[in-house]
Coordinates of C-alpha atoms (C1' of nucleotides) in Angstrom, one line a residue:
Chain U
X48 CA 101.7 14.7 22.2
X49 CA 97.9 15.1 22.4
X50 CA 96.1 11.7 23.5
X51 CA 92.0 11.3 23.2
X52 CA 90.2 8.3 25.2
X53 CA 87.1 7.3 24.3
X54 CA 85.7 5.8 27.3
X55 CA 82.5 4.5 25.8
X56 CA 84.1 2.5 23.0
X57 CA 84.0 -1.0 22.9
X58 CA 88.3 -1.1 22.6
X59 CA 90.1 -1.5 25.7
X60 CA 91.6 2.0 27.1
X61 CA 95.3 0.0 27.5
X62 CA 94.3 -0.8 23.6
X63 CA 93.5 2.7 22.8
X64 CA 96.6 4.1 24.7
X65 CA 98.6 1.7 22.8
X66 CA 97.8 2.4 19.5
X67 CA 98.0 5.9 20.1
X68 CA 101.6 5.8 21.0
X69 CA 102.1 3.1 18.1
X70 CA 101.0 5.8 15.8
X71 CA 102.9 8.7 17.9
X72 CA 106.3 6.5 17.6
X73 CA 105.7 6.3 14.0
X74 CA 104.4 9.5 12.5
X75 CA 108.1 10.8 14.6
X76 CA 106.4 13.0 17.3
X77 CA 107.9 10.6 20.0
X78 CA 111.5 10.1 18.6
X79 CA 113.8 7.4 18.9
X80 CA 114.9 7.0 22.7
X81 CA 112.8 9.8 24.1
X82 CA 111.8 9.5 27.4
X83 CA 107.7 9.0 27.6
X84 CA 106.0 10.3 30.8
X85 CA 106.2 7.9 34.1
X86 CA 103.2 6.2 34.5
X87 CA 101.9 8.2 37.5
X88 CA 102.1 11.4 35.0
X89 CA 100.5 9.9 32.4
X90 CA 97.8 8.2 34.2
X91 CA 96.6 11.6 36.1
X92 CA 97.0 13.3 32.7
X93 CA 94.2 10.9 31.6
X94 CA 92.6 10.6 34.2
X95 CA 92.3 6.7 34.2
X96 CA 94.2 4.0 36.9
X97 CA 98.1 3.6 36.9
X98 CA 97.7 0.0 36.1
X99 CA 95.9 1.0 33.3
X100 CA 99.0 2.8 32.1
X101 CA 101.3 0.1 33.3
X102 CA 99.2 -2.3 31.2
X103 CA 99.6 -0.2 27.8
X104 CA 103.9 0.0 28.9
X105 CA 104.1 -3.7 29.7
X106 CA 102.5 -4.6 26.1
X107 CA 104.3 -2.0 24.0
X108 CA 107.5 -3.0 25.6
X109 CA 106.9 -6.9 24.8
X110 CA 106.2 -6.0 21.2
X111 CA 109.6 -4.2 21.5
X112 CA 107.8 -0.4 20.9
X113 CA 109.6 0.7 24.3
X114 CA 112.6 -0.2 26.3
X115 CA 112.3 0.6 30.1
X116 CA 115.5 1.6 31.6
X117 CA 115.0 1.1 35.7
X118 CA 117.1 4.6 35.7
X119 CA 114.9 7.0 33.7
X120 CA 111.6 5.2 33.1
X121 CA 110.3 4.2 29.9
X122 CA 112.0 5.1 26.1
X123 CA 110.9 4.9 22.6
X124 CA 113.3 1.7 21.1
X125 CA 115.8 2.6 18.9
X126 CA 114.5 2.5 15.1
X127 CA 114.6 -1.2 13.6
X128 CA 116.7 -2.1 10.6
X129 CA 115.1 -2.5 7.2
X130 CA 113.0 -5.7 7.2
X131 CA 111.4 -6.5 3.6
X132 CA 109.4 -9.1 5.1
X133 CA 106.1 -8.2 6.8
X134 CA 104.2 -9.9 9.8
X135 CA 101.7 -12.5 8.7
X136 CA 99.1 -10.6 11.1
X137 CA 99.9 -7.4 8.9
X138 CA 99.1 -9.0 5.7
X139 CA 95.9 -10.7 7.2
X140 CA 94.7 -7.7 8.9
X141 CA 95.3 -5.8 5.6
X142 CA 93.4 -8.0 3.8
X143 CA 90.2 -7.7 5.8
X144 CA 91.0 -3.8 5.6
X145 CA 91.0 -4.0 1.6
X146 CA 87.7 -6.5 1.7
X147 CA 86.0 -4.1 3.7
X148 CA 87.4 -1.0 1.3
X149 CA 86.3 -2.5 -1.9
X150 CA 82.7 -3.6 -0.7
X151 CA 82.5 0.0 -0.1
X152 CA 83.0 0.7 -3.0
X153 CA 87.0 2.1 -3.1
X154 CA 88.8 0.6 -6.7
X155 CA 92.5 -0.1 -6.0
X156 CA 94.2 3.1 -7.6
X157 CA 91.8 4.9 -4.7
X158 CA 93.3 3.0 -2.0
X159 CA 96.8 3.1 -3.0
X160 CA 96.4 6.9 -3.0
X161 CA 94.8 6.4 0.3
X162 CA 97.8 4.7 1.3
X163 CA 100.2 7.7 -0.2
X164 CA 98.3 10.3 2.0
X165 CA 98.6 8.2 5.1
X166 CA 102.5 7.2 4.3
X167 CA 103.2 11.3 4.1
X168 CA 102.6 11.7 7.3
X169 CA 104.0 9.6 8.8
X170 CA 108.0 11.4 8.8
X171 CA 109.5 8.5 10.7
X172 CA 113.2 7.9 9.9
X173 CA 115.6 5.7 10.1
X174 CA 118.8 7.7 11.4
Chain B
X197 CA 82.4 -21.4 1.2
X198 CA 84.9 -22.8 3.4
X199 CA 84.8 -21.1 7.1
X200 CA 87.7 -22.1 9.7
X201 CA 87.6 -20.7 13.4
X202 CA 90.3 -21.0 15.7
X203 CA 88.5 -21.6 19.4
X204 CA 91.8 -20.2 21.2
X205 CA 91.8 -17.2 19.6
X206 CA 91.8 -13.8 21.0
X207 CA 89.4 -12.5 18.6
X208 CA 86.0 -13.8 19.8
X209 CA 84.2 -16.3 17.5
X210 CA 81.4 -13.8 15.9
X211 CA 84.0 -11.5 15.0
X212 CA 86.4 -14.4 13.1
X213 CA 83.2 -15.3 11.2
X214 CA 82.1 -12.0 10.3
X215 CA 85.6 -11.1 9.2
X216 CA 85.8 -14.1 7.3
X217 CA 82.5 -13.4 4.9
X218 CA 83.6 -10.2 4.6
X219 CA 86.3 -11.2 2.7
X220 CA 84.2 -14.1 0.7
X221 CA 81.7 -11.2 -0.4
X222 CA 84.8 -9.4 -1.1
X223 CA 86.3 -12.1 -3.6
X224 CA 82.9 -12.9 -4.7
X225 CA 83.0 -15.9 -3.0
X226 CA 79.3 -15.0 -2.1
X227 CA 77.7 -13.4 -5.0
X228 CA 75.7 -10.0 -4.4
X229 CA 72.1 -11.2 -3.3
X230 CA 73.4 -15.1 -2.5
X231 CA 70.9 -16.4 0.5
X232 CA 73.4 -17.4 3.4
X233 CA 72.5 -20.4 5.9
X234 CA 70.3 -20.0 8.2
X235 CA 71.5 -19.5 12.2
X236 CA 70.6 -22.8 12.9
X237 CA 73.0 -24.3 10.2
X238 CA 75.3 -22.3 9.9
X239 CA 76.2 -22.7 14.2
X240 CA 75.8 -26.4 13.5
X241 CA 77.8 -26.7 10.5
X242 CA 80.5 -25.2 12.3
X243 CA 79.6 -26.3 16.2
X244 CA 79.2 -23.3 17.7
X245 CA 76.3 -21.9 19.5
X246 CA 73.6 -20.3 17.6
X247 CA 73.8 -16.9 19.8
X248 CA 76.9 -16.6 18.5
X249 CA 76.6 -16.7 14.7
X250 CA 73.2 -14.5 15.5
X251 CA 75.7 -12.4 16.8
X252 CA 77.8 -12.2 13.3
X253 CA 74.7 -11.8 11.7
X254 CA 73.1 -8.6 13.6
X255 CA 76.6 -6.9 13.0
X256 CA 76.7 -7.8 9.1
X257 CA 73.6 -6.2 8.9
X258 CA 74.1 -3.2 10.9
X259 CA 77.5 -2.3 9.1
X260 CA 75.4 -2.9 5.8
X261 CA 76.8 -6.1 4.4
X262 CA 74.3 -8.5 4.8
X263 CA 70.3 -8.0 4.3
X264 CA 67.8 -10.0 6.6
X265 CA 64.2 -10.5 5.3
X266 CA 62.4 -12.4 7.6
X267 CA 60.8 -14.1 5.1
X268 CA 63.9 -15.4 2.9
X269 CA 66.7 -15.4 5.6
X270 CA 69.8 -13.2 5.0
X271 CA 71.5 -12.4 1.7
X272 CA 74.7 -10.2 0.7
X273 CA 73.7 -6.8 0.3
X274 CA 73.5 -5.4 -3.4
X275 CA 76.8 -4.2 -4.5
X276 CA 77.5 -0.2 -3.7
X277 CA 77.8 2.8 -6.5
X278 CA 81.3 3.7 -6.8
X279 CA 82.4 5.9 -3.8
X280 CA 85.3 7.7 -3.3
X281 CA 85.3 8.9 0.3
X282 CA 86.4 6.2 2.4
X283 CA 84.8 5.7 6.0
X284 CA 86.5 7.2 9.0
X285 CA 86.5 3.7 10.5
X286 CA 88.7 2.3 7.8
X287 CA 91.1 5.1 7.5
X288 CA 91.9 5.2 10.9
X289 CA 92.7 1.3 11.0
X290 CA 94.3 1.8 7.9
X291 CA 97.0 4.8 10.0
X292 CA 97.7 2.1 12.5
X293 CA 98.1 -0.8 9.7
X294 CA 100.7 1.9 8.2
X295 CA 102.4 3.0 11.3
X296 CA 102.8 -1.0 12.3
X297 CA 104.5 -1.3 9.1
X298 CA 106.5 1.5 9.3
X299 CA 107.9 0.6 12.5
X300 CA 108.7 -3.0 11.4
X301 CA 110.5 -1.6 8.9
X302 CA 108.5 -1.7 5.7
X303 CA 108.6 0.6 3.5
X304 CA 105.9 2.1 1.3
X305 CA 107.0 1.4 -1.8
X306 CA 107.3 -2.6 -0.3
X307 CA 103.6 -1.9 1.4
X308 CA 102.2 -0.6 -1.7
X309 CA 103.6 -3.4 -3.7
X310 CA 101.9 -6.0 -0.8
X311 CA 98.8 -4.1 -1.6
X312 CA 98.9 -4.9 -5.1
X313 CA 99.6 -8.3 -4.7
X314 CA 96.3 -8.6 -2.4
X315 CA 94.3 -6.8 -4.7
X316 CA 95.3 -9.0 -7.2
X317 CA 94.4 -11.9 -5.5
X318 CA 90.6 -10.6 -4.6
X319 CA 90.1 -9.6 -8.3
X320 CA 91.6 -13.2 -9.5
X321 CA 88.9 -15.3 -7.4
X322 CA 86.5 -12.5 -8.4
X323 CA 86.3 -13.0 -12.3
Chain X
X92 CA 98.2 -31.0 42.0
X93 CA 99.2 -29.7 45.1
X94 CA 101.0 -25.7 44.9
X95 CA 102.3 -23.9 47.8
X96 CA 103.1 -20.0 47.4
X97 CA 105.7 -18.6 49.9
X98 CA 104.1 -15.2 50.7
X99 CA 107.6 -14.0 51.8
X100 CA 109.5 -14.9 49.3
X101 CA 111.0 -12.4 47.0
X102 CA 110.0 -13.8 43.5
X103 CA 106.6 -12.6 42.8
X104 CA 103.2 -14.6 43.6
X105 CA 102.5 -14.7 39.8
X106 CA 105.9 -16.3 39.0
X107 CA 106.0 -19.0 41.8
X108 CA 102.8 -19.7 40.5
X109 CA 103.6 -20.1 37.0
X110 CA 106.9 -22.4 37.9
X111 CA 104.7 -24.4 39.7
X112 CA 102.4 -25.1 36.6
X113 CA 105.4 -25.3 34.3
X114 CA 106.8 -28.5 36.7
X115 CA 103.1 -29.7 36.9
X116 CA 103.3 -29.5 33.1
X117 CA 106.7 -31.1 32.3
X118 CA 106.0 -33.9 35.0
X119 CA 103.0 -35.0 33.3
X120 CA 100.9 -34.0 36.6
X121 CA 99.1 -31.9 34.2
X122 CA 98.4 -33.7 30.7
X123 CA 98.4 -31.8 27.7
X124 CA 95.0 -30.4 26.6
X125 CA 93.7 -30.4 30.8
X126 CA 91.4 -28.2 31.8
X127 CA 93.3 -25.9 34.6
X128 CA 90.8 -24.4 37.4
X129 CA 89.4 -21.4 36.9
X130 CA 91.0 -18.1 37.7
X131 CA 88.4 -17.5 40.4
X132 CA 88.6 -21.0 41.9
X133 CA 92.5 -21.0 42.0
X134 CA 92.8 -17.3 43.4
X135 CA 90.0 -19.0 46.2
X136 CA 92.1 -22.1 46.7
X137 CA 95.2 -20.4 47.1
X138 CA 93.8 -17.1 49.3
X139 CA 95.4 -14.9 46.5
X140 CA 93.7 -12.4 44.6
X141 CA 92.1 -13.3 40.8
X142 CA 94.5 -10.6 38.7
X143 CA 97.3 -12.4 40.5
X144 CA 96.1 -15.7 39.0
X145 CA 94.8 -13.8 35.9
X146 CA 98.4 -12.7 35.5
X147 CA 99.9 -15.6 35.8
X148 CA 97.5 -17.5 32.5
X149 CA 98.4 -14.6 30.8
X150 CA 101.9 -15.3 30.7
X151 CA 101.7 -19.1 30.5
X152 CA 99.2 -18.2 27.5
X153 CA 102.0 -15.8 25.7
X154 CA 104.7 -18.1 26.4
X155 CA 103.0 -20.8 24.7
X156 CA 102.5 -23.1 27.6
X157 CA 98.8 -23.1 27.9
X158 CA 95.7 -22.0 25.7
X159 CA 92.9 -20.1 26.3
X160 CA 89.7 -21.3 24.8
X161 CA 86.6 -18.8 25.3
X162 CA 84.3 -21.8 25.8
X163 CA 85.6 -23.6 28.3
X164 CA 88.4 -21.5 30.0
X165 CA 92.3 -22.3 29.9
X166 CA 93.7 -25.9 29.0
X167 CA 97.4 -27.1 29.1
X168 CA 98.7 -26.7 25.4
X169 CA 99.3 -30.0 23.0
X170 CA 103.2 -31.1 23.2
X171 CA 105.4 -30.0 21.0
X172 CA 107.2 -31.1 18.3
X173 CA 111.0 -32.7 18.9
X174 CA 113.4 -29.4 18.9
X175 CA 117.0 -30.2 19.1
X176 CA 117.7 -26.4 19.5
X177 CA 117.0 -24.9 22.9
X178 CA 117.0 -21.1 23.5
X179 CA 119.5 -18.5 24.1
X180 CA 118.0 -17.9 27.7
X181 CA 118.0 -21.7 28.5
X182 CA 121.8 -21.6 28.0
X183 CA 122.4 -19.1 29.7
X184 CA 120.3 -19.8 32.7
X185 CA 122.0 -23.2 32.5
X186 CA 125.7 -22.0 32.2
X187 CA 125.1 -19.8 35.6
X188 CA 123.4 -22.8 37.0
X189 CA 126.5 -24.9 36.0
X190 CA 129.0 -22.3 37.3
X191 CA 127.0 -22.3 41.3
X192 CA 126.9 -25.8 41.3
X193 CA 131.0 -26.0 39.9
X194 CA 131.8 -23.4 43.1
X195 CA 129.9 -25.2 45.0
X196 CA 132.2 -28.0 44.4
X197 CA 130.0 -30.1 42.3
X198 CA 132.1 -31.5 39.6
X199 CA 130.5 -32.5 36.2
X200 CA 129.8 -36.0 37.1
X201 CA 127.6 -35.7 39.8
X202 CA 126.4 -32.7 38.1
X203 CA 125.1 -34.8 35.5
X204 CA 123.6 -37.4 37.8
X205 CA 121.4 -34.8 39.4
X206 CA 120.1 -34.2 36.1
X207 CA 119.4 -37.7 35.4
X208 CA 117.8 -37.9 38.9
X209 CA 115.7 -34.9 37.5
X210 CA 114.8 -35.9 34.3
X211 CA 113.5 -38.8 35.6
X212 CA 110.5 -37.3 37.8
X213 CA 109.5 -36.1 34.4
X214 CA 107.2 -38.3 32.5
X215 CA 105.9 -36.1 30.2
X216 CA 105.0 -38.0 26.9
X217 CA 104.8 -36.5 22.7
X218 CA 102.4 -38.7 22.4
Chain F
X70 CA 137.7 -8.9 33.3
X71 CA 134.6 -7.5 30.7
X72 CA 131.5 -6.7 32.5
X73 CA 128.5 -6.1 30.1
X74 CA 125.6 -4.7 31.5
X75 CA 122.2 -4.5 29.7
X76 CA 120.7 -1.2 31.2
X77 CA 116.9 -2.4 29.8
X78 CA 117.2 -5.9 31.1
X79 CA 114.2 -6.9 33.5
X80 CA 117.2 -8.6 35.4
X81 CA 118.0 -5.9 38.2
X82 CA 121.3 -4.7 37.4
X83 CA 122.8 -5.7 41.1
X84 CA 121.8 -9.5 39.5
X85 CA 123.1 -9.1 36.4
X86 CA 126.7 -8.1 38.2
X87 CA 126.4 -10.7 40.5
X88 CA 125.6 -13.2 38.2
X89 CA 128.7 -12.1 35.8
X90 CA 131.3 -12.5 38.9
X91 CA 129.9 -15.6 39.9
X92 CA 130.6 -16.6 36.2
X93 CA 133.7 -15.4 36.8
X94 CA 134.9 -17.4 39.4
X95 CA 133.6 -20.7 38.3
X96 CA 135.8 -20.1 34.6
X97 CA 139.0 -19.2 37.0
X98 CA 138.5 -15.5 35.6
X99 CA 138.8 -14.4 39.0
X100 CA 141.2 -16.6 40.7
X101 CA 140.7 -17.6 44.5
X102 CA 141.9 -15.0 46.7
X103 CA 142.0 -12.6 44.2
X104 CA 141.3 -9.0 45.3
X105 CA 138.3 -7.2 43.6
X106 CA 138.2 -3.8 42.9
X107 CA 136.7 -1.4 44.8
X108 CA 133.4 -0.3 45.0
X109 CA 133.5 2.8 43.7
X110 CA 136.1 1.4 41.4
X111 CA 133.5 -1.0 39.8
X112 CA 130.6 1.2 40.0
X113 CA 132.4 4.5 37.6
X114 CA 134.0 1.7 35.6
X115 CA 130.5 0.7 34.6
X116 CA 128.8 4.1 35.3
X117 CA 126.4 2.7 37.4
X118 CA 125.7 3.8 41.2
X119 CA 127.8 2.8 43.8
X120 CA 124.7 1.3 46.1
X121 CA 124.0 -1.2 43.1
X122 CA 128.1 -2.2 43.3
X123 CA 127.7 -2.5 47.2
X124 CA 124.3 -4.6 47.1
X125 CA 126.2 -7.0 44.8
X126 CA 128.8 -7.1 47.1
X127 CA 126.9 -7.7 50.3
X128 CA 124.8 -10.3 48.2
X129 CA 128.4 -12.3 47.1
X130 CA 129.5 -12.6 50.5
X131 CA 126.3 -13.3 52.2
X132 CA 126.2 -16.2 49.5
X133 CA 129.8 -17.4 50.3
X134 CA 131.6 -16.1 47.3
X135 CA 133.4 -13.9 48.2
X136 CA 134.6 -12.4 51.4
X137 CA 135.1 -8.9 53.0
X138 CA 138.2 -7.9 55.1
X139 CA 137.7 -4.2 55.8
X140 CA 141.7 -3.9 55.5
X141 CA 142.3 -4.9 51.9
X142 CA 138.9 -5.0 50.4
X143 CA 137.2 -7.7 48.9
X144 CA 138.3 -11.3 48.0
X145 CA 137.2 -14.7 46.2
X146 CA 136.8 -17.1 48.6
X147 CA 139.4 -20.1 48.8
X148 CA 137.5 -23.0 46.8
X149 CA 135.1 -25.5 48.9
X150 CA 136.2 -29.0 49.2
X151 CA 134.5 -31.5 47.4
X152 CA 130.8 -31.2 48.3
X153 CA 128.3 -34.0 46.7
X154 CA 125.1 -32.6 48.1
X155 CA 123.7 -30.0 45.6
X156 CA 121.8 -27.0 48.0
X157 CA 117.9 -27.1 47.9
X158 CA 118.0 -24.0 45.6
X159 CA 120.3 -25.3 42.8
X160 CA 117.8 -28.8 42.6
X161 CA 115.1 -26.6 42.7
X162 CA 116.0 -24.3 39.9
X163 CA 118.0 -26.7 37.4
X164 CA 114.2 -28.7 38.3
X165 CA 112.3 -26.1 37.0
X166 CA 115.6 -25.3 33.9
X167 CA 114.4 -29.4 32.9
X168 CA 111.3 -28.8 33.3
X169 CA 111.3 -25.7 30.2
X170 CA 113.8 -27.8 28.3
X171 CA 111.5 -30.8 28.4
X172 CA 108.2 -28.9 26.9
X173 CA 110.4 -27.3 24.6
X174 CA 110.7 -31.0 23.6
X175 CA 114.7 -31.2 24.8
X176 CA 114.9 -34.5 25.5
X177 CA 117.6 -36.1 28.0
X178 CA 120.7 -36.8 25.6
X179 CA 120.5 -33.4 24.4
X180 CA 120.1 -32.0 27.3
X181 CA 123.1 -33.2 29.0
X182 CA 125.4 -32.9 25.8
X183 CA 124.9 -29.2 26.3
X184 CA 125.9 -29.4 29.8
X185 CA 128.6 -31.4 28.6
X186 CA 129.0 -28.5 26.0
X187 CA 128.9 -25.4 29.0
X188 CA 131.2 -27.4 31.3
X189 CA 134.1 -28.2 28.7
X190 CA 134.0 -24.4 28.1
X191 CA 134.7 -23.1 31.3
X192 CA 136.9 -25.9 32.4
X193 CA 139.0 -24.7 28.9
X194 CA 138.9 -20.9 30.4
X195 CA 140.2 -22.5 34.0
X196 CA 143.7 -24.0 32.9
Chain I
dG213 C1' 111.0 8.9 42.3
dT214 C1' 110.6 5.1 39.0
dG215 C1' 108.1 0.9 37.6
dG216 C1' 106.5 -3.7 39.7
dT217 C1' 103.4 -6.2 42.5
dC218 C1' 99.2 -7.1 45.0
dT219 C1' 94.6 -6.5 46.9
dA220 C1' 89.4 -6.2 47.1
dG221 C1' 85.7 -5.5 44.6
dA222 C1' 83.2 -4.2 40.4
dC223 C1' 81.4 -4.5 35.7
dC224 C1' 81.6 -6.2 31.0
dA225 C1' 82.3 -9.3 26.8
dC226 C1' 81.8 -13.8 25.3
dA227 C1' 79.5 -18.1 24.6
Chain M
dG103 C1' 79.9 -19.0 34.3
dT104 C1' 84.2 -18.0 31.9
dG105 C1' 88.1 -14.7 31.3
dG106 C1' 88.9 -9.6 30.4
dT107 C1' 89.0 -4.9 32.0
dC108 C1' 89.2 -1.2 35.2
dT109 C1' 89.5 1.2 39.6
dA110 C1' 91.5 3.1 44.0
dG111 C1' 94.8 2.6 46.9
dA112 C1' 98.8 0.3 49.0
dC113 C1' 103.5 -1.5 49.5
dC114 C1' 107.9 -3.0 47.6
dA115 C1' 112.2 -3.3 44.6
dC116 C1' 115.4 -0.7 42.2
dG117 C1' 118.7 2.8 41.7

DNA sequence: GTGGTCTAGACCACA
DNA sequence: GTGGTCTAGACCACG
């Protein structure tokens, strides 16, 4: 899995690293329970601090992304159950999204294709 | 408009009140070409410092919502001609908003459907 | 409020540290909505580093026990409202607490007069 | 006896299998004098490495719980006599237990109808 | 060999 | 002046 920094942007690196993975863990190119590098690995591999690393594992693990197994380092949690009920933070943060897509100009029918582009993908499943 | 800031937030204070008249020009809320308060009110109104709300300002008008004439204060930008090809920014924050969802669970047909329901209620406080 | 770290102990700086300000907390030494010293003068006071104290808000800010305003640093957080129902972890914390004390040969009487004892150092008020 | 191990718990696994025997001998599970298996029994019975069986079992005895006769293996301990003063480390922790109950707003009654609750249920499992 | 903890010191974002 | 972020490098706990 390819990973890009951006070291003059104005997100956190941890952030950065996280989201990365957030989107790695769903578009299926890190499966269910496979093993991500150690921190060590990873952090030479980017070239930033191992606590930086350690940062982006402690989060992702709270927000249940990961599991760390003291054995064999850190997995990808298995996949969640069906859950018809979304986050309020999700339906806040996509309503600032669609604010900001219609003042630009993007009608409803173009965002919902939007959507369908972005939803093919991503080929997570639910095994 | 009605403006609420939460002081123990992690987002900082300029961002919550730029988000938040984003989404009232959005729902028209704030017309195309309605004069905002000035700084000075505005940071009182809401007992904040001015630095900060000059701070929401300067950002408003760089990403190309707002318009500052020295001479009349700040207004909301003219509305834009229709365009189809969405920013970079917002699709990107759109992948992670998906892959969130995904993750959790959702589905798309349940995401599209919670898309709907938000466009529906920008375009109800619109008309 | 007095807090003494044990440098040798096994459980970490940042979680002795937090216990402490839990108890300071529950006893009243700390009223809800006081301003705790700032990460720089706390590391100083204690001869600890600042991410070790910086730690330790963090995790009394995600478990809810303090807040963290951007304007005036971290206060403790308003009480809470009655809850009948405690948490998985507290039972189970408590029913290994119950079974040392049981081989210790600490029967349930004077098991429940130590709490009693306890609970009344604490004086913390819903007002 | 079940022992149920959570391989991704931040508990250290030693602790968790400590904690469980412990458990185990205040319900009358493992009766005084009662031989234990084996460390290398425990450890494939649970898949785990034998060190992590033999820290447990150094920690147990140095605690008192159970004790180590090279010839036969290892043993509970015969029960202690009736002992009202509760060690420094049991106040302190069921302190800081109260203390998390109390901002979880747990008041008194409650709190000592569910230690009422956890000691009817092992004094059930004992006779 | 893994992640967890801690340090000393620096710079930045926020208000 | 506050907390937030990051670094380089060290040591420890765990298995």
């Amino acid at each position: 899995m390819i990973i890009s920094l951006q070291l003059e942007s104005d997100t956190p690196l941890y952030e950065q690293l996280r989201n990365q993975i957030v989107i790695g863990i769903a578009t299926g190119e890190l499966a269910p329970n496979e093993k991500l590098p150690t921190v060590r690995q990873l952090a030479e591999e980017l070239g930033i601090n191992t606590m930086t690393v350690n940062k982006t594992y402690t989060i992702l693990k709270q927000q249940g992304y990961i599991v760390i197994d003291r054995r064999h380092g850190a997995k990808v949690s298995p996949p969640k159950e069906d859950n018809p009920a979304p986050s309020p933070q999700l339906e806040e943060q996509l309503e600032l999204l669609i604010a900001q897509a219609t003042i630009q100009g993007i009608d409803q029918s173009r965002f919902q294709a939007l959507c369908s582009q972005i939803f093919a993908k991503m080929t997570y499943r639910h095994s």
